[in-house]
Each structure stands twice: as structure tokens, then as C-alpha cells.
Tab-separated table of C-alpha atoms in Angstrom:
chain	number	residue	atom	x	y	z
A	105	MET	CA	0.000	0.000	0.000
A	106	THR	CA	1.386	3.399	-0.935
A	107	LEU	CA	1.915	6.145	1.641
A	108	LYS	CA	-0.655	8.348	-0.150
A	109	LYS	CA	-3.306	5.593	0.016
A	110	ALA	CA	-2.540	4.957	3.693
A	111	ASN	CA	-2.968	8.653	4.494
A	112	GLU	CA	-6.316	8.709	2.670
A	113	LEU	CA	-7.553	5.782	4.779
A	114	LEU	CA	-6.361	7.446	7.982
A	115	ASN	CA	-8.374	10.556	7.050
A	116	VAL	CA	-11.515	8.489	6.446
A	117	ILE	CA	-11.379	6.507	9.730
A	118	PRO	CA	-12.428	9.396	12.049
A	119	LYS	CA	-15.475	10.000	9.862
A	120	LEU	CA	-16.756	6.432	10.160
A	121	ASN	CA	-19.672	5.800	12.509
A	122	SER	CA	-18.171	2.791	14.238
A	123	HIS	CA	-20.346	3.243	17.353
A	124	ARG	CA	-23.724	1.674	16.774
A	125	LYS	CA	-26.624	2.703	19.006
A	126	PHE	CA	-28.922	-0.075	20.192
A	127	GLY	CA	-31.872	-0.544	22.536
A	128	ARG	CA	-34.516	-3.169	23.200
A	129	VAL	CA	-38.318	-3.174	22.962
A	130	VAL	CA	-39.851	-3.302	26.430
A	131	GLN	CA	-43.520	-2.601	25.726
A	132	VAL	CA	-46.047	-2.081	22.923
A	133	ILE	CA	-49.211	-0.125	23.727
A	134	GLY	CA	-51.659	0.589	20.937
A	135	LEU	CA	-49.788	2.382	18.151
A	136	MET	CA	-46.701	3.066	20.230
A	137	ILE	CA	-43.530	1.023	20.806
A	138	GLU	CA	-41.526	1.688	23.961
A	139	SER	CA	-37.828	0.898	23.938
A	140	GLN	CA	-35.080	0.988	26.558
A	141	GLY	CA	-32.665	3.061	24.461
A	142	PRO	CA	-31.113	3.634	21.993
A	143	GLU	CA	-29.575	7.097	22.208
A	144	SER	CA	-31.498	9.113	19.625
A	145	SER	CA	-33.292	12.379	18.838
A	146	ILE	CA	-36.883	13.252	17.940
A	147	GLY	CA	-37.463	12.405	14.272
A	148	ASP	CA	-34.648	9.844	14.018
A	149	VAL	CA	-35.416	6.665	12.088
A	150	CYS	CA	-34.768	3.375	13.920
A	151	ARG	CA	-34.601	-0.222	12.706
A	152	ILE	CA	-36.417	-2.804	14.825
A	153	HIS	CA	-34.880	-6.225	14.187
A	154	LEU	CA	-37.537	-8.964	14.395
A	155	LYS	CA	-36.909	-12.232	16.215
A	156	ASN	CA	-38.952	-14.533	13.978
A	157	GLY	CA	-39.092	-15.133	10.270
A	158	ARG	CA	-42.791	-14.653	9.644
A	159	LYS	CA	-42.206	-11.412	7.755
A	160	GLU	CA	-40.544	-11.195	4.344
A	161	SER	CA	-38.294	-8.506	5.829
A	162	SER	CA	-36.554	-9.012	9.173
A	163	VAL	CA	-36.566	-5.263	9.900
A	164	VAL	CA	-39.370	-2.820	10.716
A	165	PHE	CA	-38.632	0.896	10.433
A	166	ALA	CA	-39.952	3.255	13.095
A	167	GLU	CA	-39.518	6.892	14.068
A	168	VAL	CA	-38.749	8.458	17.427
A	169	VAL	CA	-41.770	10.574	18.404
A	170	GLY	CA	-41.124	11.142	22.129
A	171	PHE	CA	-39.422	10.199	25.372
A	172	ARG	CA	-40.573	9.195	28.837
A	173	GLU	CA	-37.655	9.325	31.293
A	174	GLU	CA	-35.227	6.733	29.860
A	175	ILE	CA	-37.838	5.198	27.564
A	176	VAL	CA	-37.789	6.008	23.830
A	177	ILE	CA	-41.265	6.167	22.262
A	178	LEU	CA	-41.384	4.962	18.655
A	179	MET	CA	-44.079	4.830	16.025
A	180	PRO	CA	-43.692	2.293	13.186
A	181	TYR	CA	-43.969	3.016	9.471
A	182	THR	CA	-45.634	-0.385	8.988
A	183	ASN	CA	-47.777	-2.676	11.170
A	184	ILE	CA	-46.487	-3.937	14.520
A	185	MET	CA	-47.793	-7.531	14.476
A	186	ASP	CA	-44.345	-9.192	14.409
A	187	ILE	CA	-42.711	-6.996	17.028
A	188	SER	CA	-42.144	-8.718	20.364
A	189	SER	CA	-40.572	-7.836	23.706
A	190	GLY	CA	-36.784	-7.809	23.527
A	191	CYS	CA	-36.501	-7.003	19.813
A	192	LEU	CA	-33.306	-5.134	19.068
A	193	VAL	CA	-33.766	-1.428	18.222
A	194	GLU	CA	-31.020	0.232	16.197
A	195	SER	CA	-30.859	4.006	15.663
A	196	THR	CA	-29.759	5.300	12.259
A	197	GLY	CA	-28.995	8.671	13.839
A	198	LYS	CA	-30.801	10.620	11.105
A	199	PRO	CA	-34.371	11.437	10.010
A	200	LEU	CA	-36.186	9.948	7.018
A	201	GLU	CA	-34.496	10.533	3.664
A	202	VAL	CA	-35.765	9.753	0.160
A	203	LYS	CA	-34.273	9.549	-3.303
A	204	VAL	CA	-35.347	12.085	-5.921
A	205	GLY	CA	-34.472	13.116	-9.447
A	206	MET	CA	-35.820	13.603	-12.970
A	207	ASN	CA	-35.984	9.825	-13.476
A	208	LEU	CA	-38.809	9.636	-10.923
A	209	ILE	CA	-41.237	11.459	-13.228
A	210	GLY	CA	-44.083	9.109	-14.120
A	211	LYS	CA	-43.551	6.974	-10.990
A	212	VAL	CA	-46.008	6.196	-8.179
A	213	LEU	CA	-44.236	6.128	-4.805
A	214	ASP	CA	-45.091	5.264	-1.216
A	215	ALA	CA	-44.475	7.595	1.727
A	216	MET	CA	-40.855	6.398	2.041
A	217	GLY	CA	-40.108	7.175	-1.603
A	218	ASN	CA	-40.163	3.588	-2.900
A	219	PRO	CA	-42.094	2.596	-6.059
A	220	ILE	CA	-45.439	1.033	-5.102
A	221	ASP	CA	-45.203	-1.494	-7.967
A	222	ASN	CA	-42.088	-2.992	-6.258
A	223	SER	CA	-39.848	-1.981	-9.139
A	224	ALA	CA	-36.333	-0.742	-8.468
A	225	LEU	CA	-35.623	2.952	-8.064
A	226	PRO	CA	-33.984	4.495	-11.145
A	227	LYS	CA	-30.291	5.310	-10.988
A	228	GLY	CA	-28.833	8.791	-10.776
A	229	LEU	CA	-31.050	10.052	-7.935
A	230	SER	CA	-30.123	12.458	-5.133
A	231	THR	CA	-30.852	11.956	-1.430
A	232	ILE	CA	-32.923	14.574	0.429
A	233	ARG	CA	-34.525	14.856	3.855
A	234	THR	CA	-38.302	14.843	3.943
A	235	GLU	CA	-38.470	17.562	6.600
A	236	GLN	CA	-37.065	20.918	5.525
A	237	GLU	CA	-37.359	24.486	6.708
A	238	PRO	CA	-39.584	26.875	4.708
A	239	PRO	CA	-37.759	29.371	2.456
A	240	ASN	CA	-36.419	32.472	4.169
A	241	VAL	CA	-39.087	35.177	4.054
A	242	MET	CA	-36.565	37.630	2.592
A	243	THR	CA	-35.712	35.347	-0.337
A	244	ARG	CA	-39.293	34.636	-1.442
A	245	LYS	CA	-39.841	36.329	-4.795
A	246	PRO	CA	-43.144	38.275	-4.998
A	247	ILE	CA	-45.841	36.503	-7.010
A	248	SER	CA	-46.458	38.516	-10.168
A	249	GLU	CA	-47.325	35.999	-12.895
A	250	LYS	CA	-50.545	34.091	-13.516
A	251	LEU	CA	-50.460	30.318	-13.850
A	252	ALA	CA	-52.990	28.661	-16.146
A	253	VAL	CA	-54.872	25.668	-14.752
A	254	GLY	CA	-57.195	25.093	-17.723
A	255	VAL	CA	-60.405	25.534	-15.698
A	256	LYS	CA	-62.507	28.523	-16.808
A	257	ALA	CA	-64.051	29.221	-13.409
A	258	ILE	CA	-60.579	29.441	-11.829
A	259	ASP	CA	-58.615	31.151	-14.616
A	260	GLY	CA	-61.456	33.616	-15.156
A	261	MET	CA	-62.970	34.356	-11.743
A	262	LEU	CA	-60.216	33.215	-9.333
A	263	ALA	CA	-56.916	33.799	-11.106
A	264	VAL	CA	-54.037	31.868	-9.500
A	265	GLY	CA	-50.451	33.140	-9.425
A	266	ASN	CA	-47.311	31.097	-10.030
A	267	GLY	CA	-46.298	30.180	-6.469
A	268	GLN	CA	-49.694	30.749	-4.847
A	269	ARG	CA	-51.142	28.283	-2.293
A	270	VAL	CA	-54.851	27.561	-2.597
A	271	GLY	CA	-57.245	25.359	-0.643
A	272	ILE	CA	-60.090	23.404	-2.253
A	273	PHE	CA	-62.800	23.063	0.398
A	274	ALA	CA	-65.670	20.583	0.061
A	275	GLY	CA	-67.585	17.780	1.708
A	276	SER	CA	-67.197	14.195	0.543
A	277	GLY	CA	-68.258	13.286	-2.984
A	278	VAL	CA	-68.438	16.814	-4.438
A	279	GLY	CA	-65.582	16.414	-6.943
A	280	LYS	CA	-62.312	17.439	-5.252
A	281	SER	CA	-60.198	14.604	-6.659
A	282	THR	CA	-61.710	14.973	-10.114
A	283	LEU	CA	-60.928	18.709	-10.142
A	284	LEU	CA	-57.331	17.970	-9.099
A	285	GLY	CA	-56.959	15.513	-11.976
A	286	MET	CA	-58.345	18.114	-14.364
A	287	ILE	CA	-55.847	20.737	-13.147
A	288	ALA	CA	-52.943	18.251	-13.338
A	289	ARG	CA	-53.693	17.487	-16.990
A	290	ASN	CA	-54.302	21.073	-18.069
A	291	THR	CA	-51.810	23.174	-16.097
A	292	THR	CA	-48.865	24.935	-17.717
A	293	ALA	CA	-46.547	24.111	-14.769
A	294	ASP	CA	-43.327	22.251	-15.588
A	295	LEU	CA	-44.079	19.309	-13.310
A	296	ASN	CA	-46.856	17.937	-11.076
A	297	VAL	CA	-46.306	16.311	-7.676
A	298	ILE	CA	-49.503	14.741	-6.334
A	299	ALA	CA	-49.891	13.455	-2.765
A	300	LEU	CA	-52.824	11.093	-2.166
A	301	ILE	CA	-53.083	10.960	1.621
A	302	GLY	CA	-55.565	8.704	3.409
A	303	GLU	CA	-57.365	7.675	0.215
A	304	ARG	CA	-59.177	4.369	-0.163
A	305	GLY	CA	-56.944	1.756	-1.753
A	306	ARG	CA	-59.084	1.390	-4.869
A	307	GLU	CA	-59.095	5.161	-5.469
A	308	VAL	CA	-55.354	5.444	-6.053
A	309	LEU	CA	-55.290	3.444	-9.281
A	310	GLU	CA	-58.643	4.927	-10.340
A	311	PHE	CA	-57.282	8.454	-9.904
A	312	ILE	CA	-54.125	7.642	-11.870
A	313	GLU	CA	-55.916	5.923	-14.766
A	314	ARG	CA	-59.201	7.848	-14.922
A	315	ASP	CA	-58.572	11.349	-13.528
A	316	LEU	CA	-54.881	11.790	-14.349
A	317	GLY	CA	-54.566	9.654	-17.476
A	318	PRO	CA	-51.372	8.787	-19.397
A	319	GLU	CA	-50.916	12.395	-20.497
A	320	GLY	CA	-51.023	13.706	-16.934
A	321	LEU	CA	-48.881	10.903	-15.482
A	322	SER	CA	-46.128	11.529	-18.042
A	323	ARG	CA	-45.210	14.754	-16.203
A	324	THR	CA	-46.255	13.787	-12.688
A	325	ILE	CA	-44.806	12.120	-9.596
A	326	VAL	CA	-47.485	10.546	-7.383
A	327	VAL	CA	-46.954	9.836	-3.666
A	328	ALA	CA	-49.670	7.638	-2.115
A	329	ALA	CA	-50.320	6.712	1.516
A	330	THR	CA	-53.665	4.924	1.786
A	331	SER	CA	-56.070	4.977	4.725
A	332	ASP	CA	-55.077	1.476	5.921
A	333	GLN	CA	-51.469	2.529	6.531
A	334	PRO	CA	-50.248	3.730	9.958
A	335	ALA	CA	-50.754	7.387	10.883
A	336	LEU	CA	-47.027	8.094	10.581
A	337	MET	CA	-46.968	6.893	6.960
A	338	ARG	CA	-49.846	9.238	6.101
A	339	ILE	CA	-47.991	12.192	7.586
A	340	LYS	CA	-44.725	11.202	5.918
A	341	GLY	CA	-46.544	10.943	2.577
A	342	ALA	CA	-47.363	14.655	2.805
A	343	PHE	CA	-43.821	15.588	3.846
A	344	THR	CA	-42.212	13.364	1.179
A	345	ALA	CA	-44.326	14.889	-1.610
A	346	THR	CA	-43.482	18.403	-0.381
A	347	ALA	CA	-39.758	17.574	-0.235
A	348	ILE	CA	-39.847	16.230	-3.819
A	349	ALA	CA	-41.565	19.428	-4.984
A	350	GLU	CA	-38.928	21.493	-3.135
A	351	TYR	CA	-36.115	19.610	-4.884
A	352	PHE	CA	-37.444	20.541	-8.328
A	353	ARG	CA	-38.196	24.126	-7.220
A	354	ASN	CA	-34.559	24.446	-6.197
A	355	LYS	CA	-33.653	23.409	-9.756
A	356	GLY	CA	-35.491	26.530	-10.993
A	357	MET	CA	-38.682	24.755	-12.100
A	358	ASN	CA	-42.291	25.838	-11.677
A	359	VAL	CA	-43.886	22.925	-9.805
A	360	MET	CA	-47.561	22.166	-9.174
A	361	LEU	CA	-48.077	20.377	-5.846
A	362	MET	CA	-51.521	18.878	-5.177
A	363	MET	CA	-52.399	17.239	-1.879
A	364	ASP	CA	-55.600	15.279	-1.293
A	365	SER	CA	-56.242	15.811	1.513
A	366	VAL	CA	-54.608	17.969	4.188
A	367	THR	CA	-57.502	17.076	6.513
A	368	ARG	CA	-56.336	13.456	6.644
A	369	VAL	CA	-52.819	14.648	7.470
A	370	ALA	CA	-54.318	16.509	10.429
A	371	MET	CA	-56.274	13.407	11.471
A	372	ALA	CA	-53.102	11.311	11.339
A	373	GLN	CA	-51.272	13.837	13.511
A	374	ARG	CA	-54.184	13.747	15.949
A	375	GLU	CA	-53.774	9.952	16.213
A	376	ILE	CA	-50.103	10.354	17.045
A	377	GLY	CA	-50.712	13.206	19.466
A	378	LEU	CA	-53.321	11.281	21.422
A	379	ALA	CA	-51.113	8.166	21.462
A	380	VAL	CA	-48.176	10.040	23.043
A	381	GLY	CA	-50.432	11.654	25.645
A	382	GLU	CA	-51.312	15.075	24.240
A	383	PRO	CA	-54.580	16.504	25.594
A	384	PRO	CA	-57.370	16.879	23.021
A	385	ALA	CA	-58.160	20.540	22.409
A	386	THR	CA	-60.468	21.895	19.681
A	387	ARG	CA	-63.014	19.224	18.682
A	388	GLY	CA	-60.607	16.493	19.718
A	389	TYR	CA	-57.643	17.809	17.715
A	390	THR	CA	-54.416	18.022	19.708
A	391	PRO	CA	-52.228	21.158	19.838
A	392	SER	CA	-49.552	19.528	17.644
A	393	VAL	CA	-52.047	19.429	14.751
A	394	PHE	CA	-52.220	23.214	14.643
A	395	SER	CA	-48.424	23.512	14.859
A	396	ILE	CA	-47.707	20.996	12.080
A	397	LEU	CA	-50.055	22.617	9.528
A	398	PRO	CA	-48.116	25.880	9.050
A	399	LYS	CA	-44.806	23.961	9.035
A	400	LEU	CA	-46.098	21.884	6.129
A	401	LEU	CA	-48.021	24.519	4.180
A	402	GLU	CA	-45.408	27.294	4.469
A	403	ARG	CA	-42.808	25.129	2.723
A	404	THR	CA	-44.500	25.707	-0.639
A	405	GLY	CA	-44.627	28.990	-2.574
A	406	THR	CA	-41.713	30.824	-4.141
A	407	ASN	CA	-38.021	30.992	-3.329
A	408	GLU	CA	-35.151	32.785	-5.066
A	409	VAL	CA	-34.991	30.403	-8.063
A	410	GLY	CA	-38.350	28.635	-8.559
A	411	ALA	CA	-41.933	28.278	-7.402
A	412	ILE	CA	-44.327	25.670	-6.024
A	413	THR	CA	-47.975	26.415	-6.769
A	414	ALA	CA	-49.967	24.300	-4.321
A	415	PHE	CA	-53.552	23.077	-4.231
A	416	TYR	CA	-54.616	21.462	-0.943
A	417	THR	CA	-58.002	19.793	-0.629
A	418	VAL	CA	-59.764	20.184	2.700
A	419	LEU	CA	-62.469	17.657	3.565
A	420	VAL	CA	-64.957	19.706	5.594
A	421	ASP	CA	-67.015	17.820	8.157
A	422	GLY	CA	-70.730	18.038	7.365
A	423	ASP	CA	-70.070	20.816	4.795
A	424	ASP	CA	-69.137	23.094	7.727
A	425	MET	CA	-66.607	25.547	6.278
A	426	ASN	CA	-65.758	26.852	9.768
A	427	GLU	CA	-64.710	23.558	11.363
A	428	PRO	CA	-61.252	23.734	13.042
A	429	ILE	CA	-59.017	22.336	10.281
A	430	ALA	CA	-60.780	24.257	7.509
A	431	ASP	CA	-60.531	27.457	9.533
A	432	ALA	CA	-56.824	26.933	10.319
A	433	VAL	CA	-55.891	26.064	6.720
A	434	ARG	CA	-57.887	28.965	5.278
A	435	GLY	CA	-55.945	31.343	7.522
A	436	ILE	CA	-52.581	30.067	6.230
A	437	LEU	CA	-53.219	29.811	2.480
A	438	ASP	CA	-53.427	32.523	-0.193
A	439	GLY	CA	-56.950	31.726	-1.322
A	440	HIS	CA	-59.738	29.179	-1.147
A	441	ILE	CA	-62.037	27.490	-3.651
A	442	VAL	CA	-65.312	26.199	-2.249
A	443	LEU	CA	-67.094	23.308	-3.964
A	444	ASP	CA	-70.840	23.482	-3.292
A	445	ARG	CA	-72.942	20.336	-2.934
A	446	THR	CA	-76.055	22.249	-4.074
A	447	LEU	CA	-74.376	23.156	-7.366
A	448	ALA	CA	-73.161	19.568	-7.794
A	449	ASN	CA	-76.729	18.324	-7.289
A	450	LYS	CA	-77.839	20.696	-10.060
A	451	GLY	CA	-75.333	19.086	-12.421
A	452	GLN	CA	-72.924	22.047	-12.522
A	453	TYR	CA	-69.344	20.849	-12.893
A	454	PRO	CA	-66.961	21.878	-11.553
A	455	ALA	CA	-69.215	22.773	-8.615
A	456	ILE	CA	-67.241	25.909	-7.703
A	457	ASN	CA	-69.194	28.463	-5.704
A	458	VAL	CA	-67.474	31.630	-6.920
A	459	LEU	CA	-69.350	33.750	-4.355
A	460	LYS	CA	-67.745	31.866	-1.443
A	461	SER	CA	-64.335	31.507	-3.113
A	462	VAL	CA	-61.516	34.028	-3.260
A	463	SER	CA	-58.011	34.409	-4.674
A	464	ARG	CA	-56.078	36.793	-2.445
A	465	LEU	CA	-53.580	37.560	-5.195
A	466	MET	CA	-55.916	38.145	-8.139
A	467	ASN	CA	-55.780	41.944	-7.731
A	468	HIS	CA	-51.972	41.818	-7.973
A	469	ILE	CA	-51.587	39.527	-10.993
A	470	ALA	CA	-54.610	40.222	-13.259
A	471	SER	CA	-55.228	43.214	-15.536
A	472	GLN	CA	-57.721	45.887	-14.490
A	473	GLU	CA	-60.019	44.883	-17.349
A	474	HIS	CA	-59.989	41.281	-16.145
A	475	ILE	CA	-60.617	42.271	-12.504
A	476	LYS	CA	-63.526	44.583	-13.374
A	477	ALA	CA	-65.166	41.955	-15.590
A	478	ALA	CA	-64.903	39.315	-12.840
A	479	GLU	CA	-66.302	41.742	-10.242
A	480	LYS	CA	-69.275	42.604	-12.449
A	481	LEU	CA	-70.201	38.959	-13.067
A	482	ARG	CA	-69.761	38.172	-9.376
A	483	GLU	CA	-72.096	41.039	-8.470
A	484	LEU	CA	-74.731	39.926	-10.998
A	485	TYR	CA	-74.480	36.324	-9.832
A	486	TYR	CA	-74.869	37.411	-6.199
A	487	THR	CA	-77.932	39.512	-7.033
A	488	TYR	CA	-79.579	36.583	-8.797
A	489	ASN	CA	-78.803	34.107	-6.012
A	490	LYS	CA	-80.156	36.501	-3.373
A	491	SER	CA	-83.463	36.802	-5.264
A	492	GLU	CA	-83.650	33.252	-6.670
A	493	ASP	CA	-86.420	32.037	-4.348
A	494	LEU	CA	-88.664	34.992	-5.235
A	495	ILE	CA	-87.983	34.489	-8.937
A	496	ASN	CA	-88.700	30.737	-8.827
A	497	ILE	CA	-92.071	31.075	-7.071
A	498	GLY	CA	-93.158	33.914	-9.385
A	499	ALA	CA	-93.255	36.554	-6.624
A	500	TYR	CA	-90.913	38.880	-8.509
A	501	LYS	CA	-92.323	41.030	-11.314
A	502	ARG	CA	-90.006	42.205	-14.070
A	503	GLY	CA	-89.382	45.919	-14.001
A	504	THR	CA	-89.475	46.145	-10.209
A	505	SER	CA	-85.647	46.270	-9.946
A	506	LYS	CA	-83.225	47.113	-12.725
A	507	GLU	CA	-80.420	45.155	-10.986
A	508	ILE	CA	-82.516	41.980	-10.633
A	509	ASP	CA	-83.724	42.229	-14.227
A	510	GLU	CA	-80.126	42.434	-15.441
A	511	ALA	CA	-79.126	39.521	-13.167
A	512	ILE	CA	-81.962	37.355	-14.552
A	513	GLU	CA	-80.783	38.111	-18.086
A	514	PHE	CA	-77.137	37.286	-17.319
A	515	GLU	CA	-77.606	34.246	-15.031
A	516	PRO	CA	-77.864	31.465	-17.662
A	517	HIS	CA	-74.815	32.854	-19.475
A	518	ILE	CA	-72.782	33.078	-16.259
A	519	THR	CA	-73.737	29.500	-15.354
A	520	LYS	CA	-72.751	28.358	-18.845
A	521	PHE	CA	-69.378	30.086	-18.435
A	522	LEU	CA	-68.745	28.415	-15.072
A	523	LYS	CA	-69.600	24.948	-16.421
A	524	GLN	CA	-66.891	22.912	-18.087
A	525	SER	CA	-66.704	19.359	-19.311
A	526	TYR	CA	-64.263	17.136	-17.461
A	527	ASN	CA	-62.201	16.511	-20.617
A	528	ASP	CA	-62.088	20.149	-21.811
A	529	ASN	CA	-58.844	22.092	-21.635
A	530	VAL	CA	-59.538	25.800	-22.120
A	531	ARG	CA	-56.595	28.170	-22.602
A	532	MET	CA	-56.356	30.856	-19.939
A	533	GLU	CA	-56.350	33.597	-22.585
A	534	ASP	CA	-59.594	32.224	-24.063
A	535	SER	CA	-61.221	32.056	-20.617
A	536	ILE	CA	-60.339	35.682	-19.850
A	537	GLU	CA	-61.473	36.847	-23.304
A	538	GLU	CA	-64.819	35.064	-22.885
A	539	LEU	CA	-65.229	36.530	-19.376
A	540	ILE	CA	-64.587	40.100	-20.549
A	541	SER	CA	-66.885	39.676	-23.545
A	542	LEU	CA	-69.668	38.330	-21.309
A	543	ALA	CA	-69.270	41.179	-18.802
A	544	SER	CA	-69.581	43.724	-21.619
A	545	GLY	CA	-72.874	42.126	-22.731
A	546	GLY	CA	-71.509	40.029	-25.576
A	547	GLY	CA	-73.720	37.025	-26.288
A	548	VAL	CA	-76.413	38.086	-23.786
């Protein structure tokens, strides 16, 4: 061995982690695993070595979520059926990391970044941590450009900026997932990252094949954590998808991140919070739920080189738009789109209630002509909706109010503008042109 080679080896030796950290499982209660040791920090990933051979893998991965005196509290990424007292617990000394790169585009991954179809990860990927800090507030570029999503009601009435974060609020079965698929296919963003959190198992493949389609999947990375998976996997699915979007943003790309749904992330965090002994606060949600939401949602948006435009669906309980999670998310994001069950029952798709929806950045990114046209149609639509019951029962006589007469004349044309077939992709410029023409009386 040459002297140069020997010196290189001597320089490497101090960097080696020759001290392995081990502990042993002492108790399993509900979702939680208690271990005597190892030395570790909150968020560290640990390997639990199984004693028997019933599982295909002899290792279960878990994460440190708390401590109780000398006891380390772990939560597993998978089920705990094969874990027994005395199982060896080994700390990796670092939090969850995933592989990411351009070769992942078109792949469907689990919460740990592995392909769900059991195929091998492509080569040439980089390693990133799933939990990152939001961009520095002083390096966030102001949002000044519109981003087309191909949906007339949004591009026309609720213009979205490149780097804006928007919530889609609705009860179950009103069309949130379908609208996300429509946006993913039609958007002008460079890349889509879609997180399916807490979905039914059958809905994942249905969303990919029916809502997303081959065209959408060809420029999309999907991260799925279904409802049957442990709470920690559902939370990590959201953080993994966000980290992947951040990686591409840091490459200077304009990324579209869609998460369905942030409500199920909050529910998963509630499960963990209750399991580690947190007191339930608002409607049973623990305090950690309301601390994790801004940490997750603030990671998207712009930075000095790229942008993540984010759409988060919020499953509102009993169509109550003021329930705790909906209220907290609405206060963090830059706008909200409300899907109305009444409109869906009438056959209007997408069932966007433009009167209850708002884009907080529209006045900064749209032209004055566009803003005035949208305001006029909103005002006419509001006037009609306020008087609809009187009109339907014949209690209103034409000529009584000039405003109501004009609203009655415009209403079918506004409704027609807001409707859009699931397979239609309308250019943003065409949507705005049609909106301005309608506001000026064209076609009425």
C-alpha cells in the first residue's frame, strides 16, 4: 500500500460511525412502541430487528416521536404484528431521507419514496430529507405571474399566481379529486407532484388511470399513503411529496403540488398526538395538529430560483366551512375554492361556488379589465342568487328592480361560463377573453 493511500484511509477513519446505538423493545401499547434506548433524537429513524421469520423482511422501520424518562417512544412506518418484547432497536442517527431526481417522473411512490409497484428505483437520484425548513421570508420572490390551470371558473374568476397556495374546500363526494386531476392534466406548470393521503386503496389506481390519465402521469410524480397505513406513513406521505416538490423548485422549475387531503394529514397527527399523551383541544384535535399545519403549508410557494404552486383539498365535516381544520388552513393559504354540494346536485361541474371563493392575489396579478369583468359577473351572480327564491315562485315582477332584471338576463350565461366538461382544456387567454366579452354584454 502506498503512503498516499494509507494517508487517505487514515483521514476516512475518524469520519466512520463505528459506534452503533442499540436498545430493546420493552412494551407495545396501541400504536406506540416503547424501547429501553437507543440514544437518539426526535425524528430519528430506527430499525427494529424482528426475532422470527414470519415477515418477508426481518426489519421494521420506526420513528422516534417522544421520550418518557429513559424510555424512547417509537411509532412504526408499517404494522407492529411481528414486534415482540426484547426485539433489538437500532438508531440510524438521522431522520427519514428519500431519493429524488428527474428519473422519478411518471412513478407512483409510497411515503418512504419507494415505487409502489415494487420496481427498483432508477439510478442517478439524489438523497434529500423529507423535513425541511420553509424558504427564508426575505428570499421569497413576490408573485407577479398568472399560472394557467385550464379551468374557466378558476382562470377567469379566481386567477391563481405562479407560487400561490390555494385550498379546495368541500364535503365528501363533491368532486375534489376529479378537479385535481383536471388541473394536473391542463396546467402549464413544468411538473406535477400529487400526494394522495388517506385515500381508499381502490381510489389510487382509479385516480391515476381515470382522472390523471397517461398524459397527466407523463409529467407527474405521485406519492400515495392509503387509509389502511399507519398514521405516521400518512404524515410522511405529505412531507415526502413536499420535499420532492422542493427539490425541483430548487432546480429553478415551476412545480404544481396537489395534496388530497390535508384534513387526513391533520387526522393522522391527531392519532399520534393522542397516542403520546397530548390533551385533546379543539373538537378532539391536539395542539400539535395546529403547529404541524403551518410547518407543512409554508414550505411551498416561491423561493429565489423557482416556485411551487400548491392546491390542498380540505375535507370539511358536514359541509361546515368553519370547522377547526378548515378554519386553520384557510388562515394560512393565499386563497380558497369552495365546492358546493347544491351546485353539484344541479349538475354544474366543476361545482365551484365563486361567491364563497376568493383568490387573495388576483388583484396583484390580473389586468384591471380582467378584474372589473370578474367583479361585475360576481355582483350579478350574487344579485340573482339573493333573489332566486322569489324568482322561482313567481313573486318577482319584471321591471321592479333594474339590478334583478339584469341579473336574470345574465344568469344562464354566467352559469354556462362556469360549467366545463371534465375533458375540456380551455386556454387561460380564451377564458379571460370570454369573461370580458360576457361582462360587456356580448352574447347576452
